[in-house]
mmCIF file of C-alpha atoms in Angstrom:
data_model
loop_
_atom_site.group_PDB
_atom_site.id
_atom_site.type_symbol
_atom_site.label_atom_id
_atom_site.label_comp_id
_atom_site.label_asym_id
_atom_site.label_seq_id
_atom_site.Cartn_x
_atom_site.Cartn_y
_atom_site.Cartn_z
ATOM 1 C CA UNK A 175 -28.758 0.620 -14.418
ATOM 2 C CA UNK A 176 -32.032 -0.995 -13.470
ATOM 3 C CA UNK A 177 -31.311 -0.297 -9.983
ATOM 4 C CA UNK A 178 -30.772 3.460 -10.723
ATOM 5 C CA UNK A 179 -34.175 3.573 -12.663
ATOM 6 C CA UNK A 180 -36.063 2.533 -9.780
ATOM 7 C CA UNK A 181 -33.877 5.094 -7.794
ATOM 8 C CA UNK A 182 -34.356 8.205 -10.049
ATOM 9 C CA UNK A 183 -37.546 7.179 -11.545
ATOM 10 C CA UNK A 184 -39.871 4.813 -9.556
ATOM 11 C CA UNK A 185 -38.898 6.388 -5.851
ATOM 12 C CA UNK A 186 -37.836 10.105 -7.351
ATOM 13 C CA UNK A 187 -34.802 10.307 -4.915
ATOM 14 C CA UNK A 188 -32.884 12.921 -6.452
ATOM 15 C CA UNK A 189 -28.693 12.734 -6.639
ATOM 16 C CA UNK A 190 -28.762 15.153 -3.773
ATOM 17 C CA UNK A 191 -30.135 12.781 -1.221
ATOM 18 C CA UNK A 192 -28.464 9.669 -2.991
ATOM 19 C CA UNK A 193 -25.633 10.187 -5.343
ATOM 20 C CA UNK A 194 -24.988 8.217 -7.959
ATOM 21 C CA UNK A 195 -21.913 6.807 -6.318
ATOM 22 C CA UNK A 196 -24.331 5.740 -3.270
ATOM 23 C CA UNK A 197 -26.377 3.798 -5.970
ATOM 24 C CA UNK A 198 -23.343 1.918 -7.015
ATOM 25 C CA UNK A 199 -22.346 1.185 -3.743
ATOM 26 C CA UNK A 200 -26.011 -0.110 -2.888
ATOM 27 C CA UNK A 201 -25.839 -2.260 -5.832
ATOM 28 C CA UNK A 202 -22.114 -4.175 -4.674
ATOM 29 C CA UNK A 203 -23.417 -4.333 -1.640
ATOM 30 C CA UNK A 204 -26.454 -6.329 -2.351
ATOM 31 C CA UNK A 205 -23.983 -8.381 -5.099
ATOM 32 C CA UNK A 206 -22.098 -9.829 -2.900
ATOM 33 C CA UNK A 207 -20.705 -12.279 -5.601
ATOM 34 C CA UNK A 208 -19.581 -9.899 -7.849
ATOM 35 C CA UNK A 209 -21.646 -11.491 -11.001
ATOM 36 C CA UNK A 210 -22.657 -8.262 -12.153
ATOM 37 C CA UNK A 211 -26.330 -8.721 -11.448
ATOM 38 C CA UNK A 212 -29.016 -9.423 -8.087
ATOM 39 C CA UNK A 213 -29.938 -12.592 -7.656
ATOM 40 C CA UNK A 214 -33.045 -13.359 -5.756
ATOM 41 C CA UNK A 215 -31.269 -14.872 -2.660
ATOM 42 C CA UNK A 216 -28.882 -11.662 -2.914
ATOM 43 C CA UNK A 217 -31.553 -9.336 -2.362
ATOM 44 C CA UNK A 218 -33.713 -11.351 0.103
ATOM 45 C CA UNK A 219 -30.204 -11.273 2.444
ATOM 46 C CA UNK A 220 -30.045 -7.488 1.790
ATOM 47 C CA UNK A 221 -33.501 -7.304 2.798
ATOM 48 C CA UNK A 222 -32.464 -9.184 6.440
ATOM 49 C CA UNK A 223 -29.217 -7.602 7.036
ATOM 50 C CA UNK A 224 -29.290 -4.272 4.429
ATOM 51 C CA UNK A 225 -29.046 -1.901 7.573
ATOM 52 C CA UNK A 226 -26.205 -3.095 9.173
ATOM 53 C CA UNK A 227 -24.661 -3.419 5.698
ATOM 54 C CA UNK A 228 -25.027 0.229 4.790
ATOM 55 C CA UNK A 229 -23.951 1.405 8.493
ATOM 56 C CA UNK A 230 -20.694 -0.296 7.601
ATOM 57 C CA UNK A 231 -20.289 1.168 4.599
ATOM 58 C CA UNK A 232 -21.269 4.760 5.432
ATOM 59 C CA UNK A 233 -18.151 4.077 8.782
ATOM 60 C CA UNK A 234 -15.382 3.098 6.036
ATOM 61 C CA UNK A 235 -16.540 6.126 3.589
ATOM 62 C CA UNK A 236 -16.040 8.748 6.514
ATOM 63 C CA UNK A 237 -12.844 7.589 7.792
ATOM 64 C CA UNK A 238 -11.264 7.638 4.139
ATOM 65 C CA UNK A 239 -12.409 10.622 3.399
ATOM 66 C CA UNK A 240 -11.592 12.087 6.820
ATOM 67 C CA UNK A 241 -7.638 11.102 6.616
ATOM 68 C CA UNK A 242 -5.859 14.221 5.712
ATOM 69 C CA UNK A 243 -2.573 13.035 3.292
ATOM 70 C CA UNK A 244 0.415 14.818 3.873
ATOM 71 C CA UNK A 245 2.274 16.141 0.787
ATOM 72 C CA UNK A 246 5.530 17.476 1.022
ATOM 73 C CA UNK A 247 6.394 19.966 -1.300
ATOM 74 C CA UNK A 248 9.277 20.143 -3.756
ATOM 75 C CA UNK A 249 11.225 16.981 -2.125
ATOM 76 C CA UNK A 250 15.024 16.413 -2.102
ATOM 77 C CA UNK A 251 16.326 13.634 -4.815
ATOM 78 C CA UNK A 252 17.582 11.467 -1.882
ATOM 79 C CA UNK A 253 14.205 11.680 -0.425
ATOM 80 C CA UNK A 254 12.669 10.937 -3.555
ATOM 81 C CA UNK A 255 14.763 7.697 -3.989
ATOM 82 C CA UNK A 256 14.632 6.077 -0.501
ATOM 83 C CA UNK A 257 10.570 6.581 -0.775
ATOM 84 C CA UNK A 258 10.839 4.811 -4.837
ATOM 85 C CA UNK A 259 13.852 2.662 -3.779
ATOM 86 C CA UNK A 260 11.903 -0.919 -3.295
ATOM 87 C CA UNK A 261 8.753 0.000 -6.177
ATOM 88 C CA UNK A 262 8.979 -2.242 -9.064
ATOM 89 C CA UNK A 263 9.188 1.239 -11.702
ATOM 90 C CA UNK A 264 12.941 1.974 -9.970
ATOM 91 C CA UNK A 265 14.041 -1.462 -9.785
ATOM 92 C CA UNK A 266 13.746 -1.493 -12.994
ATOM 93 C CA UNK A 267 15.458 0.927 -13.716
ATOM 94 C CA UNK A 268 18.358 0.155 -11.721
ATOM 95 C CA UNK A 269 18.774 -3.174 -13.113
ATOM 96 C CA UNK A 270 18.874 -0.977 -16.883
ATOM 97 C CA UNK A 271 21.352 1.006 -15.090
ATOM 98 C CA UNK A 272 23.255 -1.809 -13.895
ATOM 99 C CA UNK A 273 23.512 -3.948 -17.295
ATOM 100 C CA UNK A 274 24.764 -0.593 -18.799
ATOM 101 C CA UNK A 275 27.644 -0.021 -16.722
ATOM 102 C CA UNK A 276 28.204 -3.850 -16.764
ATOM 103 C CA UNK A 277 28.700 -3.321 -20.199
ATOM 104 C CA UNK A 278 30.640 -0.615 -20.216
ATOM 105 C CA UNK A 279 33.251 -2.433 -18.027
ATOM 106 C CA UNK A 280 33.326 -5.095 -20.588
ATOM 107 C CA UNK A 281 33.796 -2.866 -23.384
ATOM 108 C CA UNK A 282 36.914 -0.836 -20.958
ATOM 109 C CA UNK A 283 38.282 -4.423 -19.790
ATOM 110 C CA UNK A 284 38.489 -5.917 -24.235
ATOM 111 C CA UNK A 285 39.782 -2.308 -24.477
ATOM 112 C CA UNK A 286 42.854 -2.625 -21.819
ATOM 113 C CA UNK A 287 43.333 -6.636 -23.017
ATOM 114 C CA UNK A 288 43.940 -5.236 -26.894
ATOM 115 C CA UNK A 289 46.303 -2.721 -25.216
ATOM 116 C CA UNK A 290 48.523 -4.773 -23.307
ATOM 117 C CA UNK A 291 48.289 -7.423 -26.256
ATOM 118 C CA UNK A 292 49.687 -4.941 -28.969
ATOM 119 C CA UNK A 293 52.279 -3.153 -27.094
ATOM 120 C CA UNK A 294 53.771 -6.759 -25.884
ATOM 121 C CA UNK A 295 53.641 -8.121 -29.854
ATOM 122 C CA UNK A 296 54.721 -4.870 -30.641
ATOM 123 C CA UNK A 297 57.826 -4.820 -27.978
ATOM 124 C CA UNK A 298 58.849 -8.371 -28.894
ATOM 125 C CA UNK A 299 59.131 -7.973 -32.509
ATOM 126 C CA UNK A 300 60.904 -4.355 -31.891
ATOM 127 C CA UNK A 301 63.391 -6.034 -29.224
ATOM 128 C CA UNK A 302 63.812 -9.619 -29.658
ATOM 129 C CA UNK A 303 62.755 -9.876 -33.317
ATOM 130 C CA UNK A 304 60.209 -12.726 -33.009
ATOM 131 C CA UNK A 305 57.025 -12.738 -34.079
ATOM 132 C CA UNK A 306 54.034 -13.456 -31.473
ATOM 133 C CA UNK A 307 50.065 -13.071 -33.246
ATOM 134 C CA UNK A 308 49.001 -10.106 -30.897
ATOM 135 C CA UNK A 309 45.280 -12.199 -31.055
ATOM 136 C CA UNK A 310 47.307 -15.414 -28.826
ATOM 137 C CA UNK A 311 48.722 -12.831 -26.203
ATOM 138 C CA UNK A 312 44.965 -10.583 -25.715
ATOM 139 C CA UNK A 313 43.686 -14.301 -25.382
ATOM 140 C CA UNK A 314 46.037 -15.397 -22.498
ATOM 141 C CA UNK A 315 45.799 -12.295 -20.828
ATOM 142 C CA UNK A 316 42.173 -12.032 -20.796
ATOM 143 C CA UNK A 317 42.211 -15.700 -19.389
ATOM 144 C CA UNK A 318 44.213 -13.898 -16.361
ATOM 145 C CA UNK A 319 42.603 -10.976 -16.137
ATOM 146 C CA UNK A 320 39.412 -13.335 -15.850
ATOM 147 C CA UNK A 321 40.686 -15.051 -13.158
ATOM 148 C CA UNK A 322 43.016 -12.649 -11.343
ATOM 149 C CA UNK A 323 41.241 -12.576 -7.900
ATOM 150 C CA UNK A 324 40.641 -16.264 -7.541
ATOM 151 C CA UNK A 325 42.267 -17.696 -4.983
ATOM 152 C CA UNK A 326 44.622 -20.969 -5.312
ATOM 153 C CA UNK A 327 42.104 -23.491 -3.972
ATOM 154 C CA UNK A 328 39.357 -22.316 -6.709
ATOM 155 C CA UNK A 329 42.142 -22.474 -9.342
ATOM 156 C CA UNK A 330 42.896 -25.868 -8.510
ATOM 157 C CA UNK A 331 39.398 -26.816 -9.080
ATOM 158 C CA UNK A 332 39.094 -25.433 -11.997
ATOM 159 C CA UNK A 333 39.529 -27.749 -15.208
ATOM 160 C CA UNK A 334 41.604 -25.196 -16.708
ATOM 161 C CA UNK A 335 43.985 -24.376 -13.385
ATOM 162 C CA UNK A 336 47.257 -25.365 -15.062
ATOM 163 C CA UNK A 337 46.210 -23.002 -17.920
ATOM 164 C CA UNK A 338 44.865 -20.064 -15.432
ATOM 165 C CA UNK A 339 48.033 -20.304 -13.534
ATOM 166 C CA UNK A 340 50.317 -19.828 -16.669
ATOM 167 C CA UNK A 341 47.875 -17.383 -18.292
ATOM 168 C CA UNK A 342 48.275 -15.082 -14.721
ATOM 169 C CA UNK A 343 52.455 -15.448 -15.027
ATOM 170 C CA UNK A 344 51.898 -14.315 -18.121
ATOM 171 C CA UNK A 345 50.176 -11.302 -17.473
ATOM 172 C CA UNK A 346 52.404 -10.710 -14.584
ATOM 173 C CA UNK A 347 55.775 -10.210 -17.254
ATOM 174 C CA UNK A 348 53.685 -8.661 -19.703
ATOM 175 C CA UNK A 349 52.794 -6.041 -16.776
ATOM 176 C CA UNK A 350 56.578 -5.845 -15.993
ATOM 177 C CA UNK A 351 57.524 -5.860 -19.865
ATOM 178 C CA UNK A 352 59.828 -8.826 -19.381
ATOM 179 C CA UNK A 353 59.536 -9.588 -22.533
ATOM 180 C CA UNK A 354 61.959 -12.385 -22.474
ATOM 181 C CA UNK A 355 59.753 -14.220 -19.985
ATOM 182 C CA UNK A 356 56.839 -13.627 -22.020
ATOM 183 C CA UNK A 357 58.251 -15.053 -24.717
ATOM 184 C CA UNK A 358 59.209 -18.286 -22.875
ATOM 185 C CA UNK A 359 55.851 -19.128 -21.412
ATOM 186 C CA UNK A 360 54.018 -18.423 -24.886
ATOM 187 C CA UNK A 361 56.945 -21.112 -26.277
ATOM 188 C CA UNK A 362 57.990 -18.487 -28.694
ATOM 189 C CA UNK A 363 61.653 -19.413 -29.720
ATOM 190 C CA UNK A 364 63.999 -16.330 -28.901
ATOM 191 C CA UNK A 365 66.800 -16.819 -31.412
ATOM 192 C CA UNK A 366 70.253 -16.111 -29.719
ATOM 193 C CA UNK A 367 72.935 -13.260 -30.308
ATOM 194 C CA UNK A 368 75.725 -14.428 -32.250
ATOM 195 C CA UNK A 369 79.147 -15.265 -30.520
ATOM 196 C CA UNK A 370 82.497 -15.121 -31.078
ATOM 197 C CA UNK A 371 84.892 -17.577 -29.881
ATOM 198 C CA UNK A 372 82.113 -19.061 -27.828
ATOM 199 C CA UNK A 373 81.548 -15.693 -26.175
ATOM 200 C CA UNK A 374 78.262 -13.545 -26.982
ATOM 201 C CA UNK A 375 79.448 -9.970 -28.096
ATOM 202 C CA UNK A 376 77.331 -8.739 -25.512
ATOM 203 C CA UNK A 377 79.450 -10.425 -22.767
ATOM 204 C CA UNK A 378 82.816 -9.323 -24.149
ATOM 205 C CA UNK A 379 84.387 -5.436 -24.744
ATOM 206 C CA UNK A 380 86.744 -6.984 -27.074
ATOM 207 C CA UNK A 381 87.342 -5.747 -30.240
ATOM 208 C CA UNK A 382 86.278 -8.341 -32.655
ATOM 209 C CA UNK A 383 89.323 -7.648 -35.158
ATOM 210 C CA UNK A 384 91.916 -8.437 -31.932
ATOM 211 C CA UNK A 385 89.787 -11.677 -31.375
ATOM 212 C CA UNK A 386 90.261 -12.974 -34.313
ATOM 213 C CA UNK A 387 93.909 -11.996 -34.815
ATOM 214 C CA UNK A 388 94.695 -14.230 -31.698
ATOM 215 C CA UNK A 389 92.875 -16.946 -33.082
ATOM 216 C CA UNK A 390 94.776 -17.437 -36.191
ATOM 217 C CA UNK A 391 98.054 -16.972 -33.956
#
């Protein structure tokens, strides 16, 4: 300000011959440190080298204002997005984008897990009449599903291996709907068909009334 007074007022340069812009320039120029205000050694070294100085500054003023900026108008999207691809605004967004759709494969993979889980409690209480919690099965298969494309070598260093490795045979039957199988590797007891004459009906087309006739004989 007190640099501007003795600009407008004490020398009467108007802004036509020195804008107020040049002023302000002048004045960084002479503070060279940036303090805000002229310090007596400041000005004495603008006073020895304040030519050269404002020569300088006048050669970086017309070469800015001399480069002509191309703007395209009304660019593609793909143009748009390989120009914003590496500023910090779209990263950002692209990591929001990213956590979304990582949670949206969550919520799709709990969503398959509870499938397969009810229709293989369902299918072994409807066909083998046992009872299997369908909470125990959605756990073991989303232990597999986990794990499905880890090799054999990671498995085995894994403290849970022997548990992965079951946990994948078991999502291989429930996948097949052998339920059988899936009953025997969650150690649910299958109770057996009943027999007759140490033959399971479902081995024999005999009638059962003949059977037991030639029994009594």
């Amino acid at each position: 300000d007190e640099l501007k007074k003795l600009v407008r007022v004490t020398l009467r340069i108007p802004p036509g011959e020195l804008s107020n812009d040049m002023i302000k320039g002048v004045f960084q120029a002479i503070d060279y440190s940036g303090n805000g205000s002229i310090e007596t050694s400041e000005f004495e070294a603008f006073l020895e080298h304040g030519s050269s100085v404002m020569h300088m500054s006048q050669q970086i003023t017309e070469v800015v204002t001399s480069v002509v900026w191309p703007v395209e108008t009304n660019p593609s999207a793909g143009t748009v997005r390989m120009r914003e691809l590496d500023k910090p605004f779209l990263e950002d967004a692209l990591r929001e984008t990213r956590m979304e759709n990582k949670k949206d494969e969550e919520v799709l993979g709990e969503k398959l897990v509870f499938n397969l889980a009810k229709q293989t409690s369902k299918g072994l209480k409807e066909h083998l009449g046992v009872h299997c919690e369908m909470t125990n099965v959605a756990n073991v298969v989303r232990l597999a599903i986990r794990n499905e494309n880890k090799s054999a070598a990671e498995i085995d260093e894994m403290s849970n291996g022997e548990e992965v490795r079951k946990a994948r045979e078991v999502l291989k039957a429930v996948r097949q709907f052998n339920l059988r199988k899936v009953a025997k590797l969650m150690n649910v007891d299958v109770p057996q068909p009943p027999t007759w004459g140490g033959r399971s009906r479902v081995q024999t087309s005999e009638d059962p009334a003949v059977s037991l006739r030639r029994l009594v004989k």
